[in-house]
Amino acid sequence: MVDDGTGLMVETRGLVKRYGKFTAVDHLDLRVRKGEIYGLLGPNGAGKTTTIKMLCGLLKISGGEAHINGKQVPDGRIAAEVGYMPQETALYPGLSVHQNLAFFGSIFGLTRREIEVREKTLLEFIGLPEWRNEMVGNLSGGMKHRVSLACALVHMPPLLLLDEPTVGVDPELRVSFWDYFNEIKNRGRTIVITTHYMDEANRCDRIGFMHDGHLIAEGKPDELLSLTGCACLEDAFMSFSAGGREEAER
Amino acid sequence: MKMPRFLTVTKRVFMDLKNDKRSLALIVIAPIFVMFVFGLAFSGEVKNIKVVVVDLDEGAAGVSSAPLPEKIISNLDEEVLELEYADGREAALEMVENGEAYAAVIFPPDLTSSALSGMADGSPASPVSIELLLDRSNINVANAVTKEFNDALLATVEEAGMGMPVKVDATAVFGENAKFMDFFVPGIMAFAVYMITTLLTLVTFVGERTSGTLQRMLATTLKERDIVLGYAAAFSLIGIGQAILLLLVGILVFDVTVVGNVLLAFLVIALLAIVSQALGILLSSTARREAQAIQVLPFVILPAFLLAGIFWPIEAIPAWLRPLSYLVPPTYAVDASRAVMLKGWGMGKIWIDIVALVAMAAFFLFLAVLSLRTRKD
C-alpha cells in the first residue's frame, strides 16, 4: 500500500501478541491514513479485537511496534487522542445518559460547561436528545449502542477505535450507524472499525482481511474484488484465506 | 483548580449509589440490622434459666432470722434464674435429665445449723455443701448458674456477718459500668464496614469487568491506580458514614458510652474500609460472574467473624490459631476502635493498630492495582 500523502494515523510494524504458545496477532503491518474509515474484517478469533486492544493500550504488545498519530504505543498522551468503543455497550446502567456522558467527559478533564455543549451536539447526532435523563438500563439495545458511541466521541478524539460496534444491532440501525460513521469521517476524524459483517466492508474506504492473526489482504473494497475476480467480499475473503498469506501479499 | 482524575471515579461511584436504592439500603440498613440482631439476641447475658430448688434445710434452733436457703435465694438475680421447686433430690435430678431445667440446687437439712454453729462461740463453721446438679452440655448456661449461686452465697455470708477473711476488691481502671453493648459496638462497627465494603466492591467490580466499563476506563487517560484510588476514596467516606450511623444508633438506642475521641475511631474505620475495598477489587479478579464472586465471600467474612475479636477477646482463641487473627484486617480495627471508645486511648497508644492497617491498605491497594495491570498480559 502506498501512502497517498495525507499521513498515517495508525501504523503497526510486525505487531505480535502472544498468549503463552498461542499467537493471536502475528507480525501485523497496518497503515491507516488520517481521515479514512478502515475496516478490519475477519471471522471470530482472527485477531481483530486483540489488535484494537493493543492499539488502545489495553493489552501489552508482545513484539513489533504500533504508532498512533506519530506516538509509539504505549504512551500516556495517546489515550486523549483515541475514542474507544468496546464490543459490549460498556455503560453504567444505573446512571442516566447524561451522567454516563458526563463521567467519560470528566475523565478527559472536560469542564461542566464543555460537557454540556458537547452533550447537546452528541445527543442530537445520535438522535436521542429527549432521552438525556433516562437511566441507561431502561434503554433498548440499539439506544445503548448509540450512547456508547457518543461516550467514545465526547472528548472529540481524532481517532475512533470501534470494536464490532454493530454486533447485535438490527439492520435498520446498522445503516444509521454507518451514516454516523461517515459523518464523523467527514468531520476529519479517522475510524478503525472491526466487523465480521462482510456487507459492512463495502462502506469502508479501505479494508484489511485478518485470518489467524495475519493480515492476508488489504486495499479498497473494489480493488480486492478485482484482485480475486469475486463478486462479493465474502467470496474474496474466502479466496484470500484459502490462497494463504503469500498469495494475498503477491 | 482541576479535580484529580481519581475523584471522577469517586464521584461516579456516589452517582451510581444514589440511583441504586438497593445498594444504598445495604449500606444504610444492613449495619443497623446487624447491630440490632446481634445487640439484642447476642447480648452476652444469659437470662431466664430454669433451675429446680430442693430446700431440705431444717433451720437452726434459737435463730430467729430466716433460714440460709431463703437468704441465698433472695440474693439470686431473678432475671437470670427462673426458680421452680421440687420435693426431693430424685425429682429434681429427673427434671434436669428430662431437659425441663438446666440445674437443680439441693440445700441440705443441716445447712443453716452447720453454717451458723460457729457464730455463737466464734469457732469456724462446720463444713457443709450445697449440691448443684448441672446440665453442662450448655457451658454458657452452666457457668452462669454457678456464678449466680457463688455470688448469692458470698452476699449471704457477708450479710450474716461471716465475712471472708480475704476478699478481692476490684476497681475498674477502664469501662466502669461498661455493658456488653459498649464492648460490642466497636466490634460490630468494624465488622459491618468490612463485610459490606468488601461485598459491594467485589460485586460492583465484577460488574465493571463483565460489562466492559473497566476496559473502557482503562482505554482513557485514567490509570489503574486512579480507578483503585477512586474506589478507595468513595468507600472510605461510605465507611465513615456507616460508622457515624452505627455509633448514633449505639448511643441513642443501646445507651453506649464513648469515652474517647470518636474522630480517631472514624479514622480507623476509614482505613479498614480502604483495606476492604482493595480486597474486594483483588478478589473480583478471581470471578467471571457475580455468582462466582459471592462464592468467595465466606472465606473473607467467616475468618473476620470468628477471629477478629468482635464477640470474644483474641485471648479466648486457641494459641495455635491466634496468629491467623493477626492476618484478618478487622482485628486491628476492632482493637483500635474499642481502645479509643472504651478506654479513651489516643494515637500514642493505638499506633501499632494504625500502622498495621496502613500497611495492609498499602499492600492490598498495590495488589489491586497489580491485578488490573496483569489483565494486559
mmCIF file with all atom_site columns, C-alpha atoms in Angstrom, chain A residues 85-161:
data_model
loop_
_atom_site.group_PDB
_atom_site.id
_atom_site.type_symbol
_atom_site.label_atom_id
_atom_site.label_alt_id
_atom_site.label_comp_id
_atom_site.label_asym_id
_atom_site.label_entity_id
_atom_site.label_seq_id
_atom_site.pdbx_PDB_ins_code
_atom_site.Cartn_x
_atom_site.Cartn_y
_atom_site.Cartn_z
_atom_site.occupancy
_atom_site.B_iso_or_equiv
_atom_site.pdbx_formal_charge
_atom_site.auth_seq_id
_atom_site.auth_comp_id
_atom_site.auth_asym_id
_atom_site.auth_atom_id
_atom_site.pdbx_PDB_model_num
ATOM 1  C CA . MET A 1 85  ? -15.962 1.720  21.787 1.00 0.00 ? 85  MET A CA 1
ATOM 2  C CA . PRO A 1 86  ? -15.733 -1.874 23.030 1.00 0.00 ? 86  PRO A CA 1
ATOM 3  C CA . GLN A 1 87  ? -17.883 -4.790 21.852 1.00 0.00 ? 87  GLN A CA 1
ATOM 4  C CA . GLU A 1 88  ? -20.064 -4.562 24.946 1.00 0.00 ? 88  GLU A CA 1
ATOM 5  C CA . THR A 1 89  ? -22.036 -1.355 25.328 1.00 0.00 ? 89  THR A CA 1
ATOM 6  C CA . ALA A 1 90  ? -19.804 -0.691 28.368 1.00 0.00 ? 90  ALA A CA 1
ATOM 7  C CA . LEU A 1 91  ? -22.064 1.857  30.029 1.00 0.00 ? 91  LEU A CA 1
ATOM 8  C CA . TYR A 1 92  ? -23.293 2.246  33.594 1.00 0.00 ? 92  TYR A CA 1
ATOM 9  C CA . PRO A 1 93  ? -26.923 1.090  33.558 1.00 0.00 ? 93  PRO A CA 1
ATOM 10 C CA . GLY A 1 94  ? -27.591 2.757  36.905 1.00 0.00 ? 94  GLY A CA 1
ATOM 11 C CA . LEU A 1 95  ? -26.604 6.157  35.540 1.00 0.00 ? 95  LEU A CA 1
ATOM 12 C CA . SER A 1 96  ? -28.576 8.342  33.168 1.00 0.00 ? 96  SER A CA 1
ATOM 13 C CA . VAL A 1 97  ? -27.441 9.047  29.599 1.00 0.00 ? 97  VAL A CA 1
ATOM 14 C CA . HIS A 1 98  ? -26.258 12.459 30.786 1.00 0.00 ? 98  HIS A CA 1
ATOM 15 C CA . GLN A 1 99  ? -24.370 11.013 33.776 1.00 0.00 ? 99  GLN A CA 1
ATOM 16 C CA . ASN A 1 100 ? -22.583 8.469  31.570 1.00 0.00 ? 100 ASN A CA 1
ATOM 17 C CA . LEU A 1 101 ? -21.522 11.164 29.108 1.00 0.00 ? 101 LEU A CA 1
ATOM 18 C CA . ALA A 1 102 ? -20.507 13.480 31.948 1.00 0.00 ? 102 ALA A CA 1
ATOM 19 C CA . PHE A 1 103 ? -18.410 10.753 33.569 1.00 0.00 ? 103 PHE A CA 1
ATOM 20 C CA . PHE A 1 104 ? -16.465 9.864  30.445 1.00 0.00 ? 104 PHE A CA 1
ATOM 21 C CA . GLY A 1 105 ? -16.101 13.568 29.610 1.00 0.00 ? 105 GLY A CA 1
ATOM 22 C CA . SER A 1 106 ? -14.785 14.430 33.053 1.00 0.00 ? 106 SER A CA 1
ATOM 23 C CA . ILE A 1 107 ? -12.149 11.677 32.808 1.00 0.00 ? 107 ILE A CA 1
ATOM 24 C CA . PHE A 1 108 ? -10.654 13.666 29.944 1.00 0.00 ? 108 PHE A CA 1
ATOM 25 C CA . GLY A 1 109 ? -10.714 16.833 32.014 1.00 0.00 ? 109 GLY A CA 1
ATOM 26 C CA . LEU A 1 110 ? -13.684 18.472 30.301 1.00 0.00 ? 110 LEU A CA 1
ATOM 27 C CA . THR A 1 111 ? -15.386 21.192 32.323 1.00 0.00 ? 111 THR A CA 1
ATOM 28 C CA . ARG A 1 112 ? -19.078 21.017 33.143 1.00 0.00 ? 112 ARG A CA 1
ATOM 29 C CA . ARG A 1 113 ? -19.767 23.701 30.524 1.00 0.00 ? 113 ARG A CA 1
ATOM 30 C CA . GLU A 1 114 ? -17.779 21.832 27.846 1.00 0.00 ? 114 GLU A CA 1
ATOM 31 C CA . ILE A 1 115 ? -19.626 18.629 28.654 1.00 0.00 ? 115 ILE A CA 1
ATOM 32 C CA . GLU A 1 116 ? -22.995 20.392 28.387 1.00 0.00 ? 116 GLU A CA 1
ATOM 33 C CA . VAL A 1 117 ? -22.165 21.816 24.966 1.00 0.00 ? 117 VAL A CA 1
ATOM 34 C CA . ARG A 1 118 ? -20.807 18.547 23.590 1.00 0.00 ? 118 ARG A CA 1
ATOM 35 C CA . GLU A 1 119 ? -23.591 16.508 25.111 1.00 0.00 ? 119 GLU A CA 1
ATOM 36 C CA . LYS A 1 120 ? -26.186 18.623 23.314 1.00 0.00 ? 120 LYS A CA 1
ATOM 37 C CA . THR A 1 121 ? -24.426 18.137 19.976 1.00 0.00 ? 121 THR A CA 1
ATOM 38 C CA . LEU A 1 122 ? -23.844 14.417 20.520 1.00 0.00 ? 122 LEU A CA 1
ATOM 39 C CA . LEU A 1 123 ? -27.390 13.662 21.625 1.00 0.00 ? 123 LEU A CA 1
ATOM 40 C CA . GLU A 1 124 ? -28.673 15.453 18.524 1.00 0.00 ? 124 GLU A CA 1
ATOM 41 C CA . PHE A 1 125 ? -26.171 13.490 16.464 1.00 0.00 ? 125 PHE A CA 1
ATOM 42 C CA . ILE A 1 126 ? -27.318 10.083 17.764 1.00 0.00 ? 126 ILE A CA 1
ATOM 43 C CA . GLY A 1 127 ? -30.954 11.137 17.778 1.00 0.00 ? 127 GLY A CA 1
ATOM 44 C CA . LEU A 1 128 ? -31.559 10.809 21.499 1.00 0.00 ? 128 LEU A CA 1
ATOM 45 C CA . PRO A 1 129 ? -31.872 14.380 22.847 1.00 0.00 ? 129 PRO A CA 1
ATOM 46 C CA . GLU A 1 130 ? -35.090 13.596 24.706 1.00 0.00 ? 130 GLU A CA 1
ATOM 47 C CA . TRP A 1 131 ? -33.510 10.601 26.472 1.00 0.00 ? 131 TRP A CA 1
ATOM 48 C CA . ARG A 1 132 ? -30.886 12.684 28.288 1.00 0.00 ? 132 ARG A CA 1
ATOM 49 C CA . ASN A 1 133 ? -32.159 11.969 31.791 1.00 0.00 ? 133 ASN A CA 1
ATOM 50 C CA . GLU A 1 134 ? -33.233 8.381  31.222 1.00 0.00 ? 134 GLU A CA 1
ATOM 51 C CA . MET A 1 135 ? -31.338 5.605  33.004 1.00 0.00 ? 135 MET A CA 1
ATOM 52 C CA . VAL A 1 136 ? -29.221 3.699  30.515 1.00 0.00 ? 136 VAL A CA 1
ATOM 53 C CA . GLY A 1 137 ? -30.566 0.455  31.971 1.00 0.00 ? 137 GLY A CA 1
ATOM 54 C CA . ASN A 1 138 ? -34.022 1.420  30.674 1.00 0.00 ? 138 ASN A CA 1
ATOM 55 C CA . LEU A 1 139 ? -32.880 1.973  27.068 1.00 0.00 ? 139 LEU A CA 1
ATOM 56 C CA . SER A 1 140 ? -33.199 -0.519 24.214 1.00 0.00 ? 140 SER A CA 1
ATOM 57 C CA . GLY A 1 141 ? -30.099 -2.325 22.954 1.00 0.00 ? 141 GLY A CA 1
ATOM 58 C CA . GLY A 1 142 ? -29.843 -0.064 19.914 1.00 0.00 ? 142 GLY A CA 1
ATOM 59 C CA . MET A 1 143 ? -30.119 3.090  22.008 1.00 0.00 ? 143 MET A CA 1
ATOM 60 C CA . LYS A 1 144 ? -27.375 1.816  24.315 1.00 0.00 ? 144 LYS A CA 1
ATOM 61 C CA . HIS A 1 145 ? -25.106 1.292  21.306 1.00 0.00 ? 145 HIS A CA 1
ATOM 62 C CA . ARG A 1 146 ? -25.739 4.871  20.226 1.00 0.00 ? 146 ARG A CA 1
ATOM 63 C CA . VAL A 1 147 ? -24.998 6.216  23.701 1.00 0.00 ? 147 VAL A CA 1
ATOM 64 C CA . SER A 1 148 ? -21.841 4.099  23.764 1.00 0.00 ? 148 SER A CA 1
ATOM 65 C CA . LEU A 1 149 ? -20.720 5.731  20.511 1.00 0.00 ? 149 LEU A CA 1
ATOM 66 C CA . ALA A 1 150 ? -21.446 9.165  21.983 1.00 0.00 ? 150 ALA A CA 1
ATOM 67 C CA . CYS A 1 151 ? -19.301 8.331  25.021 1.00 0.00 ? 151 CYS A CA 1
ATOM 68 C CA . ALA A 1 152 ? -16.416 7.423  22.719 1.00 0.00 ? 152 ALA A CA 1
ATOM 69 C CA . LEU A 1 153 ? -16.821 10.774 20.948 1.00 0.00 ? 153 LEU A CA 1
ATOM 70 C CA . VAL A 1 154 ? -17.329 13.062 23.944 1.00 0.00 ? 154 VAL A CA 1
ATOM 71 C CA . HIS A 1 155 ? -13.709 14.253 24.113 1.00 0.00 ? 155 HIS A CA 1
ATOM 72 C CA . MET A 1 156 ? -13.562 14.751 20.319 1.00 0.00 ? 156 MET A CA 1
ATOM 73 C CA . PRO A 1 157 ? -10.711 12.373 19.606 1.00 0.00 ? 157 PRO A CA 1
ATOM 74 C CA . PRO A 1 158 ? -9.074  12.404 16.155 1.00 0.00 ? 158 PRO A CA 1
ATOM 75 C CA . LEU A 1 159 ? -9.141  8.579  16.089 1.00 0.00 ? 159 LEU A CA 1
ATOM 76 C CA . LEU A 1 160 ? -12.044 6.260  16.831 1.00 0.00 ? 160 LEU A CA 1
ATOM 77 C CA . LEU A 1 161 ? -11.365 2.584  17.508 1.00 0.00 ? 161 LEU A CA 1
#
